Tab-separated table of C-alpha atoms in Angstrom:
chain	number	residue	atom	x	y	z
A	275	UNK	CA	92.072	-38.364	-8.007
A	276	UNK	CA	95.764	-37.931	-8.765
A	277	UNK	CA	95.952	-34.356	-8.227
A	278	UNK	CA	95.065	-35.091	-4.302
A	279	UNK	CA	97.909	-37.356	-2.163
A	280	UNK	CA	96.411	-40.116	-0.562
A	281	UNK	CA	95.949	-38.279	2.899
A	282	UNK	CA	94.263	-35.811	1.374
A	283	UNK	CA	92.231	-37.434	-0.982
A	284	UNK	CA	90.759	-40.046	2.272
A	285	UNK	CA	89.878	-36.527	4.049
A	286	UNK	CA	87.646	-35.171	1.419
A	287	UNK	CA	86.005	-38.234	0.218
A	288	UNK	CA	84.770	-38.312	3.816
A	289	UNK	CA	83.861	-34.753	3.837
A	290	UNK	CA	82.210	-34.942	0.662
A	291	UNK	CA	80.218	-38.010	1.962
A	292	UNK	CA	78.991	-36.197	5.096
A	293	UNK	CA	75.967	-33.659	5.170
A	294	UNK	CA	76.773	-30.183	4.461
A	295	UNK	CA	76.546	-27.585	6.998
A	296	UNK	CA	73.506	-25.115	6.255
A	297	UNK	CA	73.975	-21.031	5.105
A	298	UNK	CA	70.450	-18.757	4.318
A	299	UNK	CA	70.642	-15.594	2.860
A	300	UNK	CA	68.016	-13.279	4.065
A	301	UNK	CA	65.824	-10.749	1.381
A	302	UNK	CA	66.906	-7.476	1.756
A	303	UNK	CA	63.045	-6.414	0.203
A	304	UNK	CA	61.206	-7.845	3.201
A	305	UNK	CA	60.142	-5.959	6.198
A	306	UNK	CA	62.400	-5.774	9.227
A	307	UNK	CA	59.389	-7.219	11.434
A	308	UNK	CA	59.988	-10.395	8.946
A	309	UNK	CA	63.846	-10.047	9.276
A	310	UNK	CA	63.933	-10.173	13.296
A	311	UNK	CA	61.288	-12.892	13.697
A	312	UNK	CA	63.451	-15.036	11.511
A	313	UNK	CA	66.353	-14.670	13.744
A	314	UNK	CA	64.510	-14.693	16.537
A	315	UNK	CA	62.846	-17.981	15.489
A	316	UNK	CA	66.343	-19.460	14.724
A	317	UNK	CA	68.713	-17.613	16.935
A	318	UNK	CA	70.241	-20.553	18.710
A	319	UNK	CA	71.895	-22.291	15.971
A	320	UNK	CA	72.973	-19.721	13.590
A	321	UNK	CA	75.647	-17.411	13.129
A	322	UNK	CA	76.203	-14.279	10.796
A	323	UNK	CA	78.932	-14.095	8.264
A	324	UNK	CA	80.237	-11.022	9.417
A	325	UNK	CA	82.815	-10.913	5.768
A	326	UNK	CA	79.532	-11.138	3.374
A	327	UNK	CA	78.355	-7.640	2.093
A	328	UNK	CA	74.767	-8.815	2.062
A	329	UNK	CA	73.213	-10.507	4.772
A	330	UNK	CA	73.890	-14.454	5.584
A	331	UNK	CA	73.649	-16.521	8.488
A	332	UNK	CA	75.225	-20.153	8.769
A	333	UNK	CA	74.545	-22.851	11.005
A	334	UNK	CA	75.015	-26.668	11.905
A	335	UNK	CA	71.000	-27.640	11.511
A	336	UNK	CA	68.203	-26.729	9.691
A	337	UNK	CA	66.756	-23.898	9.264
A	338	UNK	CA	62.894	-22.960	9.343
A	339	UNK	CA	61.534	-23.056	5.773
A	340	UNK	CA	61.043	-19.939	3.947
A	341	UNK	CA	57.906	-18.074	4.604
A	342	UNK	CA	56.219	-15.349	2.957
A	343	UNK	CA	56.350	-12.066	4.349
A	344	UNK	CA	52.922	-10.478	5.670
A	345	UNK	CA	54.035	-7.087	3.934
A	346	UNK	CA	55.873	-7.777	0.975
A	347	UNK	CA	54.213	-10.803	-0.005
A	348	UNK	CA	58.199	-12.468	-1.047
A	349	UNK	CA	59.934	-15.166	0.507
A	350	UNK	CA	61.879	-13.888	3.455
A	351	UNK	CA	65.137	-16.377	2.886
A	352	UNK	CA	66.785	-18.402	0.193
A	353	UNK	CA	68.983	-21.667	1.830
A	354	UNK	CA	72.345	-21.654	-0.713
A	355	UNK	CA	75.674	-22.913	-0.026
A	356	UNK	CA	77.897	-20.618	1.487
A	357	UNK	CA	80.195	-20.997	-1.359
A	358	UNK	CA	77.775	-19.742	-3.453
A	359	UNK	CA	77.372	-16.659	-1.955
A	360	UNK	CA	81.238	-15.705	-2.030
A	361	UNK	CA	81.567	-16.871	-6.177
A	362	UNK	CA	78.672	-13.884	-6.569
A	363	UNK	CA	80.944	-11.702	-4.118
A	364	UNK	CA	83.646	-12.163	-6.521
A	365	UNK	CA	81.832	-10.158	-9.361
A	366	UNK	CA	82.263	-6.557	-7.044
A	367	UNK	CA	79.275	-6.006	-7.722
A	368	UNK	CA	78.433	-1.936	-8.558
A	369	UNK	CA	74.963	-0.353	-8.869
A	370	UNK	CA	75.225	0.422	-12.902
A	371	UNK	CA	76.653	-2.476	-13.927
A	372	UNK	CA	75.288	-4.925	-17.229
A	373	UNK	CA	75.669	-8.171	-15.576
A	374	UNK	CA	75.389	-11.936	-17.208
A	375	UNK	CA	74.201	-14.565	-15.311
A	376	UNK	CA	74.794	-16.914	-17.964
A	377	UNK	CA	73.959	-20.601	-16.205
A	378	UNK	CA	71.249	-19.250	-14.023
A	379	UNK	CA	69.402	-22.133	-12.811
A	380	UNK	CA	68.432	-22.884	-10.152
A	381	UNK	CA	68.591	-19.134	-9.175
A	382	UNK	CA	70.353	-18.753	-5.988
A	383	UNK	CA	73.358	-17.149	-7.475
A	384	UNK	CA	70.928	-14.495	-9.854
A	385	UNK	CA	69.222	-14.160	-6.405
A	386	UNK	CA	72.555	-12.844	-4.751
A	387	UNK	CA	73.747	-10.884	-7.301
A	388	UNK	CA	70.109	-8.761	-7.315
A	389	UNK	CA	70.497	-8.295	-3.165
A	390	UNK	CA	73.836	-6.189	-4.412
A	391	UNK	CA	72.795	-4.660	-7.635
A	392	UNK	CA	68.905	-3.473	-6.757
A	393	UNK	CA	68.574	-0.476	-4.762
A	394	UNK	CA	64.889	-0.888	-2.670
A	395	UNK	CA	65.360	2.711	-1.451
A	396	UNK	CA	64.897	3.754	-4.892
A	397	UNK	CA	61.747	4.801	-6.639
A	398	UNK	CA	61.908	2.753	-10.430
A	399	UNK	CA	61.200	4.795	-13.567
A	400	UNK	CA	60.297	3.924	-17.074
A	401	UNK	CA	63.718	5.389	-18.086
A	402	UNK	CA	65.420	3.244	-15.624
A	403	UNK	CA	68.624	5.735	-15.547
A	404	UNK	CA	71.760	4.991	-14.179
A	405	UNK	CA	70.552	1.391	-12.585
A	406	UNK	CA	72.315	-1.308	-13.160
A	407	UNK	CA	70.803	-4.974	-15.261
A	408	UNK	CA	70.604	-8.584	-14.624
A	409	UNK	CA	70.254	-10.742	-18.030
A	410	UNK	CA	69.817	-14.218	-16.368
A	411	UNK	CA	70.198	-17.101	-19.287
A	412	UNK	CA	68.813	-20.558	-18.841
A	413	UNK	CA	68.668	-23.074	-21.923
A	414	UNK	CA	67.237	-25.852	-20.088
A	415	UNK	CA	63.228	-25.200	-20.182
A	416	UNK	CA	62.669	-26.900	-16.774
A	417	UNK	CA	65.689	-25.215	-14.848
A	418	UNK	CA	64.580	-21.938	-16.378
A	419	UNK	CA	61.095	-22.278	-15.054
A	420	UNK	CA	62.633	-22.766	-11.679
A	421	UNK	CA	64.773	-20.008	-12.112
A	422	UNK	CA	61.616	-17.720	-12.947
A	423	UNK	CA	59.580	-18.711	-9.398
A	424	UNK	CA	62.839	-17.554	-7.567
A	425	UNK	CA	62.885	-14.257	-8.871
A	426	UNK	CA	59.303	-13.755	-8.663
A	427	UNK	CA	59.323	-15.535	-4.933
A	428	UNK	CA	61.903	-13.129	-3.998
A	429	UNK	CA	62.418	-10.048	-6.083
A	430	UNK	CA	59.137	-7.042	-6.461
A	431	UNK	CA	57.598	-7.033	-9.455
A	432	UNK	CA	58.529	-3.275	-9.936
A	433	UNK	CA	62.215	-4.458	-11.089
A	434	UNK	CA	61.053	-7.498	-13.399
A	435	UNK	CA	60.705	-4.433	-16.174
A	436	UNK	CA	63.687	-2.830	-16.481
A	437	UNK	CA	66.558	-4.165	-14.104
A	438	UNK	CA	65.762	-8.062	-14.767
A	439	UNK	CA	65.807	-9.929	-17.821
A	440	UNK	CA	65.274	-13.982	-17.937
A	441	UNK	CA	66.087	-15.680	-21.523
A	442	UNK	CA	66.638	-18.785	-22.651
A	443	UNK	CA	69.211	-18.223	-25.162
A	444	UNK	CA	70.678	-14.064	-24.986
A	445	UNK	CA	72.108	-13.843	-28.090
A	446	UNK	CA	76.329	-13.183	-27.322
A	447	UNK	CA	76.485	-9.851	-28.474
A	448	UNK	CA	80.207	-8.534	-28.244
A	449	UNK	CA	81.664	-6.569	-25.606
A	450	UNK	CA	78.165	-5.905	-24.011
A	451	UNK	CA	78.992	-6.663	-20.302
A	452	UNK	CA	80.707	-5.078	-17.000
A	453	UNK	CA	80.026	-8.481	-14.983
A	454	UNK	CA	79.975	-11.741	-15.990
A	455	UNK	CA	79.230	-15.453	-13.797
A	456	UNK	CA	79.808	-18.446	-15.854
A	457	UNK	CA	78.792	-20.944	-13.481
A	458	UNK	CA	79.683	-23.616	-15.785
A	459	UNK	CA	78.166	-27.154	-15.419
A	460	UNK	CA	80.297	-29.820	-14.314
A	461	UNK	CA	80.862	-33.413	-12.641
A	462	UNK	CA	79.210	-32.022	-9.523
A	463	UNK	CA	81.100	-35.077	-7.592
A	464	UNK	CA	79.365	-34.308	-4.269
A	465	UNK	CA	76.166	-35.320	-5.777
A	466	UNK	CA	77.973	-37.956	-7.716
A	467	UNK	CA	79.716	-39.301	-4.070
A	468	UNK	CA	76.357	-39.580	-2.483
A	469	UNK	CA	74.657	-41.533	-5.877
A	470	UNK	CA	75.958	-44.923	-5.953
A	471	UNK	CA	73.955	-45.856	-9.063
A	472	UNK	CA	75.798	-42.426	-10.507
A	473	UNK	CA	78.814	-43.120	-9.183
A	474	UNK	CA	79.531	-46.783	-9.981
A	475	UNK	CA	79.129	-45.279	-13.995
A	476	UNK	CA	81.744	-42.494	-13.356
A	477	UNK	CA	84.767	-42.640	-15.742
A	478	UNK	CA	87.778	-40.294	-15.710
A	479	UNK	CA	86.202	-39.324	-19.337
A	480	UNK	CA	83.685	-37.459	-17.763
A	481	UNK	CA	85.405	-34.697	-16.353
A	482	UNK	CA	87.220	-34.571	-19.888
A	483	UNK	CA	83.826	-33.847	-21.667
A	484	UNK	CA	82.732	-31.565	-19.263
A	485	UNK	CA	86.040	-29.800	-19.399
A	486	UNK	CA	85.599	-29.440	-23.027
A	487	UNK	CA	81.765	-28.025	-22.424
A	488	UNK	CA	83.431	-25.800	-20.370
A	489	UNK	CA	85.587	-24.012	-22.633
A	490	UNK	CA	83.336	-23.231	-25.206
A	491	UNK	CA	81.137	-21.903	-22.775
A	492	UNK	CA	83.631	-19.918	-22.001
A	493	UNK	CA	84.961	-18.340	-25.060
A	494	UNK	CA	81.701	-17.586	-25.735
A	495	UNK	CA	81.207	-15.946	-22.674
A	496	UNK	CA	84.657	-14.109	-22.940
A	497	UNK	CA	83.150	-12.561	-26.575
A	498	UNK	CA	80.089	-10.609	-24.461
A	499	UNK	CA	82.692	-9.186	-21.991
A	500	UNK	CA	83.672	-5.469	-22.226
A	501	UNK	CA	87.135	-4.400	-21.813
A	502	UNK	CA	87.933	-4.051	-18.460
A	503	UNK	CA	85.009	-5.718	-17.635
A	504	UNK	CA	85.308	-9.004	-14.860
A	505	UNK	CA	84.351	-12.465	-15.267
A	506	UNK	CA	83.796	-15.362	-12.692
A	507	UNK	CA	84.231	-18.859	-13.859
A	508	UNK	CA	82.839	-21.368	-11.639
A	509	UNK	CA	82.263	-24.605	-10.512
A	510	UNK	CA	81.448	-27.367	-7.932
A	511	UNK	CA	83.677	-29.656	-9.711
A	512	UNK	CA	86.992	-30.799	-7.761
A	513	UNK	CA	88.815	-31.900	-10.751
A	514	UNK	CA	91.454	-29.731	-11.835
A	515	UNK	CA	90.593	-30.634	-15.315
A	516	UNK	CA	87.424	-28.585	-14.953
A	517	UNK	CA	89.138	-26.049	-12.875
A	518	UNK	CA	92.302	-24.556	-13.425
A	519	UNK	CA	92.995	-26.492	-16.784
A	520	UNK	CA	89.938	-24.476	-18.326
A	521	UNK	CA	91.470	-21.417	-17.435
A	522	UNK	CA	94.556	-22.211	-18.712
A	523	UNK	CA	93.417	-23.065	-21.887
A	524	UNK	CA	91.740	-19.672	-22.511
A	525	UNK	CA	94.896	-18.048	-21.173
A	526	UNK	CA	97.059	-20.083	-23.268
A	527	UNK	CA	94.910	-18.422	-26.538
A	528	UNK	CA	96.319	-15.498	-26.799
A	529	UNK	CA	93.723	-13.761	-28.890
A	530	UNK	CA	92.099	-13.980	-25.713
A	531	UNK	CA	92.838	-10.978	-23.636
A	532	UNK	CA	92.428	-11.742	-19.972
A	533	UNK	CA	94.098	-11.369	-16.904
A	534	UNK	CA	93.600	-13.476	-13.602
A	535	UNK	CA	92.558	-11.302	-10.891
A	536	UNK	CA	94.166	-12.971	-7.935
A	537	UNK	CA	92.448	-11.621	-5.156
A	538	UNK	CA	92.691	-13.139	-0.828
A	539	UNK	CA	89.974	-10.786	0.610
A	540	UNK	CA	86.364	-10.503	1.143
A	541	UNK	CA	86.054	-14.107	2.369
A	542	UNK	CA	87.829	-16.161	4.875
A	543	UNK	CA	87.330	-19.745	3.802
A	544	UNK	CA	89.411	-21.713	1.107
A	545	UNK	CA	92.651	-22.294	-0.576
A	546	UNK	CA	94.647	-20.445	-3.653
A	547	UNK	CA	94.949	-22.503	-7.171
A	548	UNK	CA	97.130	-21.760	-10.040
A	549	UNK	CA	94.463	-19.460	-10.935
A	550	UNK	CA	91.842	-19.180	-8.869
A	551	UNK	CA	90.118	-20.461	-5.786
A	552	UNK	CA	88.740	-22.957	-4.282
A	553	UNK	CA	86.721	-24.256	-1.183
A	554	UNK	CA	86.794	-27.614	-0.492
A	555	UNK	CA	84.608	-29.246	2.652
A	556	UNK	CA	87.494	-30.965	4.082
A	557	UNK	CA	89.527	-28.074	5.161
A	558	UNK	CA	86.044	-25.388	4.971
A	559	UNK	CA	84.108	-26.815	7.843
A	560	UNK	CA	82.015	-28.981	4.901
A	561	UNK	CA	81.332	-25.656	2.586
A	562	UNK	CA	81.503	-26.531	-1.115
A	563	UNK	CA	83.322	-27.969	-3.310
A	564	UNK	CA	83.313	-24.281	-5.036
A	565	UNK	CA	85.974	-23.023	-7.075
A	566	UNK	CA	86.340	-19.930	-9.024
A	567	UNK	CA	88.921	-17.725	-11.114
A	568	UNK	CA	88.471	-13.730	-11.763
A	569	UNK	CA	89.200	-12.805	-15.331
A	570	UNK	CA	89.335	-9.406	-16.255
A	571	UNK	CA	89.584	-8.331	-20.338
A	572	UNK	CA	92.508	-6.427	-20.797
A	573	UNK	CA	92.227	-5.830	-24.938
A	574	UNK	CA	89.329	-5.955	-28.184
A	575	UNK	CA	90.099	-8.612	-30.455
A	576	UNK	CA	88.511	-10.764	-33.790
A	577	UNK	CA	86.965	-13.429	-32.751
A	578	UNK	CA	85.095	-14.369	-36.019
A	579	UNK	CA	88.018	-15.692	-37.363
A	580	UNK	CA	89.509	-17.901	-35.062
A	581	UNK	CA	88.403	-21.538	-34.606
A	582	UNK	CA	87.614	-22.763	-31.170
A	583	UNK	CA	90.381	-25.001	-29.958
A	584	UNK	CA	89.193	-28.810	-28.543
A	585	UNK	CA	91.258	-29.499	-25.528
């Protein structure tokens, strides 16, 4: 890719090519018998990731599959990326905030953001007052069916009610959200890397039409955000033409009221963009690819009358 020098481009084709290293995330609504016998059981590989505000351990093998626990009846883990984990960190996460999951599928991500938002000290009314809500949105029928057995594998059903919402299309309704994750799909070239039948049919086009998918996912997305609210746009793309160059199209709008939220802390791994962030195996001890930007709305605006603008 041109936007890599040819030292740097030879490193993370390699990396990219090479298995990744493995991060679990452990449910906070499980017992604490469940909790120690899992680390107990894997204690000799893994290592906790002391920056995380909810509770991960990485390692260089496998771990033990996910089991149910004896007094919960829920999965006890959830294997994700490590990357993963930090995008959802990104969202400062607060206990009443309206949060949009908009590309939920496969879960893990909707999965981390309930560990922050849902309380489990807290005794759930009908009311549901002062609690924060998870809309998770999934188009694709099969992806959203996987979504569905995460949160029931993982979440009680006394949330499901009122703090967790699954759809398949939300409705954009304006200026509705304090949090949003646009986890945007993309060229996903790690997967692509490790396809040959995939890769051989890989044009430079492809990353154009995804970039354009992108936007408009986007704007859309940027039309349900309240003012002030924060958005994370992400991907596991490693074309800047998916990346950065989608923010800077939306930037460039300037009906669009955002500001990047440039922010170095609450995770040790990666490398600044123009405007964002992005983790990248190579240099990350094989973590992602991941990249993200923080956008928070500044100002209201029309959107009904302006057209959406091809890139």
């Amino acid at each position: 890719m041109k936007q890599y020098d040819e030292e740097r481009w030879y490193n993370l084709l390699n990396s990219l090519k090479k298995e990744k290293n493995y991060c679990t995330m452990i449910n906070k609504f499980i017992s604490n018998d469940s909790k120690i016998k899992f680390i107990n059981n894997n204690n000799n590989n893994m290592k906790k990731v002391n920056y995380l505000d909810i509770p991960c351990y990485i390692s260089n093998s496998k771990f033990s599959l996910p089991k149910k626990d004896e007094h919960s009846n829920l999965l006890n883990v959830y294997h994700i990326d490590l990357a993963s984990v930090i995008v959802t960190k990104a969202l400062d996460i607060q206990p009443n905030d309206i949060i949009l999951d908009l590309c939920a599928a496969p879960g893990g991500k909707s999965l981390a953001i309930l560990q922050r938002l849902l309380n489990n000290n807290e005794q759930i009314d009908s009311k549901n007052k002062g609690r924060g809500i998870l809309i998770a949105n999934e188009v694709n029928n099969k992806r959203f069916h996987r979504l569905l057995q995460v949160i029931k594998s993982y979440i009680p059903f006394k949330y499901h009610q009122h703090q967790i919402k699954l759809v398949k299309n939300s409705p954009i309704e304006k200026y509705c959200y304090d949090k949003i994750l646009v986890d945007a799909p993309c060229s996903s070239e790690r997967h692509l890397i490790n396809n040959q039948k995939e890769l051989l049919m890989w044009k430079e086009s492809r990353s154009k039409n995804f970039s354009k998918k992108q936007y408009n996912i986007l704007l859309g997305a940027v039309k349900a955000l309240k003012v002030n609210g924060i958005l994370v746009y992400s991907t596991c793309s490693i074309s800047n033409l998916e990346n950065d160059h989608v923010i800077k199209k939306i930037l460039e709008n300037s009906w669009v009221k955002l500001k990047v939220i440039k922010r170095k802390y609450g995770w040790e791994i990666g490398e600044e963009t123009e405007f964002g962030w992005i983790i990248l195996p190579d240099k990350c001890d094989g973590w992602g690819p991941m990249y993200f930007s923080i956008l928070k709305r500044i100002e209201v605006e029309n959107f009904e009358k302006k057209e959406i603008i091809s890139l």
